Amino acid sequence: MTANHSKRRRNHNVMLNCATALLAAFVGGSYSIDSARAEALPRTYHIPAQSLNNALMKFASESSLTILFTADQVRGLSSEAIEGQMTPQQALERLLRGSGYRFRFIDQNTVTLDKTAETPTTPAPDTLPPVSVIGKAVYDATAPFNPDYKLPNASTATKTDTPIMETPFSVQVVSKQVLQDRQAVRLEKALEYVSGVVQGGFNQQTSDGFMVRGFQTTNYYRDGTLMPISFALASTKRETANLESVEVLKGPGSLLYGRAEPGGVINIVTKQPLTTPYYSMQQQVGSYAFYRTTVDATGPLSSDDSLLYRANLSYENSGSNRDFVNTDKVFFAPVLKWNISPRTQASFELEYQHFNTIQDIGIPPIGNRPAQVARNRNLADPFNSQWNGDSLLLGVNWSHEFNDRWKIVNKFLTQRVDIDNAYTSFATFEPVLSDGNFNLKTISFPKQRNENYFTTVNLLGKIEHAQLTHDVLFGFDYMNVRYMANINNSSALWPNNLFNPVYQTSTPAFDPAAQFTYSQTQSWYGLYFQDQITLPGGWHLMGGLRYDNANLRDNVSGLDSPGEDRVNPRGGVLWQPMPWLSLYGSYTENFGVSNSSFNADGHNLPPQTGQQWETGVKTELLDGKLRSTLSYFDLKQQNLPTSIPGSFYYRALGGAETRGIEFDSTGEILPGWNLIASYTYMPFAKITKDVDSDGNIGNQGHRLFAAPEHVGSVWNTYEFQQGQLQGFKLGAGLVAVDQRQGNPENTYQVPGYVTLNLMTGYQTRIGGSKVTAQLNADNILNKTYFVGTNSANQIQFGAPLSLMGSVRVDF
């Protein structure tokens, strides 16, 4: 862990031995791994010559000892290679030879470094007591072999590396180990065990979409940068090969992110370069001809660790249980980090993805339930539903520490998504008759393009006055989103039958008079300030303000929509009377997502606004290994967009509100037994105002679509720690979702469901490599269920029984 991290956590260590607490408060590195009981007997080491920091990390991994040292102690030092069989004491002596440090055991499994002016000399191995190690790892959150389900800190809620127990909002983190145990190749699988988050059925399954606290979320954030889906079209599902973790901030995040969704912020954290060389390759094979290969490599490019790299690569070729649907994807994400000086860093990153897939419009309802057809039935014409394109992202980030208290961080990203296919079309159902006859209306997008530009500058500082500590943040961000599409809008209705579909084999003829170009540019900027105040007695206060200015331009007509600006506040208080207990409350306001949706008259919808009150309790039990959050929220939104049935247009609802309770628990119950569990009870999720200009009441009083009253999930794994079964892992979990309304009109309902998921794996070492074999089985009872709707009449099936096996080699 870093020195700053340890300082943030020092208030949690008051229950520890005084000497250990003082040492932990300033530690720069603390590394170990779980192990069975081990004596101080010779063992085989394979540690190449490298920086002393990396050598000590690798020694800790191979010896099962915890090594405590500061970053300043080992900066610029190197170690010789050690190879062969020796005791831990002999290995440490060789690693520290010529460094000016000697080692000292402070307990049976913990070693610290002491400065000496002489060549380090250590007591002879036979004068040291036998060392017995039964330990739990203390890992850096980004360490490749970190097995933790519970991570202590998150940055999404504050844009600072803040302990979750000191954050007055509900924040959940899906760690790398959870992603690996679930083999989460899609973002929806990564989030299915987070309370308040339910998968949606948007954009004909070509992009990610979720319901968070009852509200639709089609955008996500990448390392705190908004990745917008303009007009909900030119996009593809997020690749997970370079994901370090996924953080979910519940409720509005406008203070830090501007035009955010009211339900919450889904922020993916990407893998960054490491000073320790690490390489991994994984091959996955699954049901429906699923094949996926991933490669991860990182390490230093220079002997002094000033230049680091990381590269992630994946290739996927897969079929589907749905007719005609298949996927072919290539993903490449290199990152280069330059440590210009101890206080200045810069990184350069790229993400490229090529994707070929088929859209899936799902099935319509008949009456008040989804139509009863085989779950492989896809009503989209395969010839006219191709979704092919390329996405390219480039980024430059840099930071500079002026001193120990002040730091500036700048990020710049640009992304371009091109979909260039004459046969790309979207479809919507007309009402389906009881005999299965229906009409299909299609609209073709021969060419689409998204161009996104984003930059942010943050100044972070620490001010200490009397007994108060202020962690302040001054920020500015700017985003420009340009969307263009050639559109063939057909007024013709294509007759078909749900139970006996007939598919087209050519492109439909579109009326040239109905062909047009849609082009729009959105731009906005924001200024914000946040102050996190630490007071005596375990009190933490947070407050801030943000100013937003948003503009929209129709590039075809050259007309500018009236600009929108708004000031939003945010505040919270948290009391931590004991290290394991936090009580909090908060209030925040929201300035909504892009108002690019338009109504039947061609006018843009008004911007969304929102407000949330939240209160809750957080605990860290079992010696801090199991963190739980129980929260109550009251969330309101105005101008919620909803689709107009039978068209591609939208209208704005006057207001909607959700109220409920959420529970999340993550961590380790016993050595080797990890758990992630959640439950959401949302009895109130209604459209509170929907009255048109003539006084007609629309959907007022109806329940929000796709907002279940009850959602629960649990996933746990157990890895045998010793004996003949050491290295084996077993896992099981379930996801339960209550009945949902299919549309704002509440004319049909989507049934609830329960799925049961299992996994097994085995991990061993072959030479210097760690080999992991794993098998996951999802929906093992093969239940037919539906994951969601698009708020109109497209209902998406969930996957049947699916198997996925993998072999991963790490070295």
XYZ file of C-alpha atoms in Angstrom, residues 391-745:
355
model
C -13.995 2.420 -31.994
C -10.749 4.291 -31.320
C -9.893 6.063 -28.069
C -6.754 8.117 -27.416
C -5.808 9.647 -24.081
C -3.070 11.761 -22.508
C -2.967 12.153 -18.729
C -0.442 13.898 -16.514
C -0.068 14.914 -12.896
C 2.378 16.962 -10.857
C 2.839 17.268 -7.105
C 3.899 20.778 -6.165
C 4.686 19.533 -2.662
C 3.321 17.009 -0.187
C 0.020 18.901 0.007
C -0.887 20.154 -3.460
C -1.278 18.266 -6.723
C -2.672 18.961 -10.204
C -4.138 16.302 -12.495
C -5.121 16.744 -16.145
C -6.854 14.252 -18.430
C -7.646 14.484 -22.120
C -9.524 11.828 -24.073
C -10.903 11.630 -27.568
C -12.994 8.796 -28.939
C -14.404 8.088 -32.366
C -16.930 5.376 -33.194
C -17.756 4.611 -36.835
C -20.532 2.299 -38.001
C -20.496 2.045 -41.781
C -22.902 -0.566 -43.056
C -25.654 -0.216 -45.629
C -27.735 -2.859 -43.877
C -27.810 -1.509 -40.332
C -31.402 -0.932 -39.273
C -33.545 -0.541 -36.198
C -37.042 -1.893 -35.888
C -40.069 -1.375 -33.700
C -43.172 -3.512 -33.339
C -46.696 -2.468 -34.028
C -49.190 -4.131 -31.615
C -49.239 -7.917 -32.025
C -52.568 -9.693 -32.510
C -53.473 -12.887 -30.669
C -52.812 -14.930 -33.819
C -49.255 -13.573 -33.962
C -49.710 -11.188 -36.886
C -47.893 -7.891 -36.542
C -46.298 -5.117 -38.548
C -42.657 -4.162 -38.297
C -41.473 -0.643 -38.901
C -37.797 -0.234 -39.801
C -35.372 2.619 -40.058
C -31.950 2.219 -41.646
C -28.686 3.902 -40.625
C -26.241 3.337 -43.509
C -23.584 5.446 -41.796
C -23.089 6.643 -38.218
C -20.309 8.455 -36.453
C -19.661 9.547 -32.869
C -16.822 11.938 -32.027
C -16.249 12.669 -28.353
C -13.729 15.055 -26.809
C -13.230 15.373 -23.081
C -10.796 17.173 -20.817
C -10.675 17.809 -17.094
C -8.274 19.624 -14.770
C -8.338 18.993 -11.023
C -6.355 20.765 -8.331
C -6.201 18.776 -5.104
C -4.908 20.137 -1.835
C -4.688 19.396 1.855
C -5.109 22.168 4.404
C -4.642 21.554 8.125
C -5.899 24.117 10.583
C -6.273 23.595 14.308
C -7.809 20.143 14.590
C -9.398 20.219 11.132
C -8.082 18.671 7.937
C -9.492 19.867 4.609
C -9.053 17.782 1.453
C -10.106 20.279 -1.194
C -10.787 19.777 -4.880
C -11.095 22.491 -7.527
C -12.105 21.197 -10.947
C -13.000 22.114 -14.510
C -14.234 19.809 -17.249
C -15.327 20.246 -20.846
C -16.951 17.806 -23.218
C -17.905 18.023 -26.875
C -19.991 15.238 -28.450
C -20.684 15.153 -32.170
C -23.111 12.671 -33.658
C -23.940 12.163 -37.330
C -26.129 9.604 -39.090
C -27.500 9.053 -42.552
C -31.073 7.866 -42.046
C -33.537 6.068 -44.294
C -36.868 6.482 -42.553
C -39.486 4.119 -43.911
C -43.180 4.790 -43.374
C -43.986 1.366 -44.784
C -45.053 -1.387 -42.411
C -43.718 -4.877 -43.035
C -46.290 -7.583 -42.197
C -45.065 -10.726 -40.478
C -46.140 -13.409 -38.038
C -44.633 -14.019 -34.626
C -45.130 -17.778 -34.764
C -44.129 -18.256 -38.382
C -41.737 -15.436 -39.288
C -40.518 -14.805 -42.815
C -37.189 -13.036 -43.173
C -36.090 -10.710 -45.924
C -33.117 -11.599 -48.086
C -32.438 -8.142 -49.485
C -32.382 -4.556 -48.424
C -35.855 -2.995 -48.378
C -36.479 -0.147 -50.792
C -36.606 3.204 -49.046
C -38.312 6.254 -50.433
C -35.611 8.780 -51.367
C -37.864 11.514 -50.049
C -37.612 9.912 -46.602
C -33.802 9.893 -46.597
C -32.052 12.586 -44.604
C -28.949 13.350 -42.536
C -29.101 13.906 -38.805
C -26.167 15.742 -37.245
C -25.915 17.235 -33.786
C -23.213 18.696 -31.542
C -23.526 18.907 -27.803
C -21.038 20.807 -25.702
C -20.892 21.582 -22.024
C -18.476 22.663 -19.402
C -18.511 22.664 -15.630
C -16.715 24.306 -12.711
C -16.833 22.597 -9.330
C -15.488 22.741 -5.810
C -15.505 20.084 -3.097
C -14.242 20.109 0.494
C -13.820 16.937 2.571
C -13.339 17.913 6.219
C -11.979 15.565 8.877
C -12.826 16.597 12.443
C -11.959 15.107 15.830
C -14.189 12.382 17.211
C -14.514 10.473 13.930
C -16.592 13.148 12.153
C -16.291 13.704 8.389
C -18.066 16.484 6.495
C -18.354 16.947 2.757
C -19.755 19.816 0.737
C -19.490 21.263 -2.731
C -21.016 23.235 -5.597
C -20.952 22.867 -9.354
C -21.879 25.179 -12.215
C -22.833 23.602 -15.569
C -23.427 25.180 -18.963
C -24.763 23.032 -21.818
C -25.479 23.839 -25.447
C -26.907 21.944 -28.401
C -26.480 22.664 -32.110
C -28.287 21.171 -35.094
C -25.480 20.943 -37.643
C -27.868 20.462 -40.568
C -29.992 23.554 -40.011
C -27.252 25.498 -38.239
C -29.647 26.333 -35.409
C -28.603 26.461 -31.767
C -30.988 25.396 -29.033
C -31.272 27.690 -26.024
C -28.372 27.037 -23.681
C -28.983 25.468 -20.302
C -27.060 26.301 -17.150
C -27.494 25.280 -13.555
C -25.822 25.297 -10.135
C -26.036 22.069 -8.143
C -25.088 21.559 -4.478
C -23.975 18.439 -2.651
C -23.375 17.767 1.012
C -22.891 14.924 3.439
C -21.946 14.100 7.012
C -20.453 10.874 8.348
C -19.717 9.861 11.922
C -17.299 7.018 12.591
C -17.472 6.438 16.361
C -15.496 3.209 15.996
C -13.236 1.961 13.199
C -15.803 -0.682 12.212
C -18.913 1.559 12.240
C -19.969 4.597 10.179
C -23.294 6.457 10.167
C -23.964 8.905 7.342
C -26.484 11.150 5.615
C -26.282 13.170 2.396
C -28.159 15.365 -0.043
C -27.276 15.893 -3.702
C -28.819 17.407 -6.811
C -28.533 16.337 -10.430
C -28.316 18.028 -13.821
C -29.373 15.409 -16.324
C -27.844 13.619 -19.237
C -27.796 14.825 -22.815
C -31.065 16.323 -23.984
C -30.473 15.032 -27.515
C -33.724 13.038 -27.502
C -36.405 14.825 -29.472
C -40.185 14.730 -29.694
C -42.473 14.161 -32.681
C -42.352 17.885 -33.524
C -38.579 17.782 -33.803
C -37.968 19.808 -30.659
C -35.403 18.734 -28.111
C -36.617 17.597 -24.731
C -35.868 19.752 -21.680
C -32.853 18.739 -19.571
C -33.357 16.314 -16.721
C -32.959 17.383 -13.112
C -32.999 15.388 -9.901
C -32.622 15.467 -6.129
C -31.732 12.740 -3.611
C -31.732 12.327 0.150
C -29.823 9.330 1.503
C -28.964 7.966 4.909
C -27.271 4.764 5.959
C -24.900 2.746 8.087
C -21.644 1.032 7.106
C -19.839 -1.671 9.044
C -16.548 -3.521 8.743
C -16.854 -6.683 10.811
C -14.715 -9.796 11.225
C -11.597 -7.746 11.902
C -12.407 -5.460 8.991
C -12.645 -8.237 6.427
C -16.407 -7.955 5.734
C -17.880 -4.572 4.795
C -21.645 -4.017 4.676
C -23.769 -0.999 3.741
C -27.437 -0.483 4.580
C -28.923 2.643 2.978
C -32.274 4.377 2.542
C -32.782 6.685 -0.425
C -35.424 9.077 -1.727
C -34.697 10.045 -5.349
C -36.711 12.405 -7.544
C -36.285 13.189 -11.236
C -37.915 15.713 -13.548
C -38.252 15.549 -17.355
C -37.566 11.828 -17.589
C -37.617 10.904 -21.321
C -39.826 8.021 -22.414
C -40.385 6.571 -25.876
C -43.618 7.160 -27.770
C -45.095 3.730 -28.638
C -44.864 2.865 -32.321
C -42.280 5.549 -33.116
C -38.667 6.553 -32.650
C -39.599 9.731 -30.809
C -39.631 10.587 -27.113
C -41.547 12.797 -24.731
C -40.661 14.076 -21.271
C -42.520 12.950 -18.167
C -43.146 15.669 -15.617
C -41.666 13.818 -12.669
C -40.803 10.440 -11.197
C -39.647 9.256 -7.783
C -38.183 6.140 -6.216
C -37.774 5.326 -2.533
C -36.255 2.231 -1.044
C -33.702 0.338 1.004
C -30.500 -1.252 -0.274
C -28.106 -3.669 1.399
C -24.664 -4.735 0.180
C -22.094 -6.953 1.851
C -18.662 -7.833 0.487
C -15.583 -9.507 1.875
C -14.118 -12.560 3.560
C -16.105 -14.516 6.146
C -13.444 -17.141 6.907
C -10.002 -17.759 5.394
C -10.719 -18.728 1.801
C -14.472 -17.999 1.990
C -15.416 -14.817 0.061
C -18.869 -13.321 -0.304
C -20.698 -10.625 -2.243
C -24.417 -10.205 -1.523
C -27.091 -7.577 -2.093
C -30.782 -6.869 -1.594
C -33.001 -4.027 -2.822
C -36.490 -3.231 -1.570
C -38.079 -0.439 -3.619
C -41.792 -0.289 -2.796
C -42.208 3.184 -4.321
C -41.160 3.756 -7.923
C -43.776 5.868 -9.638
C -44.416 8.491 -12.253
C -45.531 11.338 -10.001
C -46.418 13.913 -12.652
C -47.451 13.474 -16.280
C -49.881 16.119 -17.445
C -49.787 17.613 -20.951
C -50.437 21.225 -21.916
C -54.159 20.485 -22.287
C -54.449 19.092 -18.777
C -54.681 15.461 -19.854
C -53.183 12.970 -17.404
C -50.879 10.467 -19.092
C -49.026 7.868 -17.036
C -49.231 9.697 -13.745
C -49.490 7.221 -10.870
C -48.060 4.340 -12.891
C -45.026 2.390 -11.712
C -41.763 3.130 -13.490
C -40.979 0.584 -16.170
C -38.375 -2.117 -15.429
C -38.206 -1.111 -11.743
C -38.735 -4.269 -9.628
C -39.894 -4.011 -6.035
C -37.553 -6.754 -4.813
C -34.107 -7.731 -6.117
C -31.662 -9.993 -4.311
C -28.401 -11.717 -5.106
C -25.623 -13.638 -3.408
C -22.337 -15.061 -4.700
C -19.734 -16.819 -2.606
C -16.621 -18.890 -3.200
C -14.484 -21.098 -1.009
C -10.867 -21.972 -1.740
C -9.272 -24.808 0.227
C -6.287 -23.463 2.119
C -4.346 -26.618 2.935
C -4.277 -30.377 2.626
C -4.741 -32.431 -0.504
C -7.494 -30.120 -1.773
C -5.373 -26.967 -1.477
C -5.872 -24.831 -4.580
C -9.409 -26.043 -5.309
C -12.147 -23.412 -5.369
C -15.928 -23.855 -5.369
C -18.510 -21.132 -5.925
C -22.282 -20.738 -5.990
C -24.760 -17.894 -6.195
C -28.203 -16.816 -7.256
C -29.897 -13.743 -8.689
C -33.588 -13.061 -8.007
C -35.545 -10.247 -9.699
C -39.190 -9.445 -9.004
C -41.885 -8.759 -11.613
C -41.475 -5.477 -13.517
C -43.726 -3.234 -15.580
C -42.814 -3.468 -19.251
C -43.578 0.123 -20.211
C -44.633 3.448 -18.657
C -48.235 2.749 -19.664
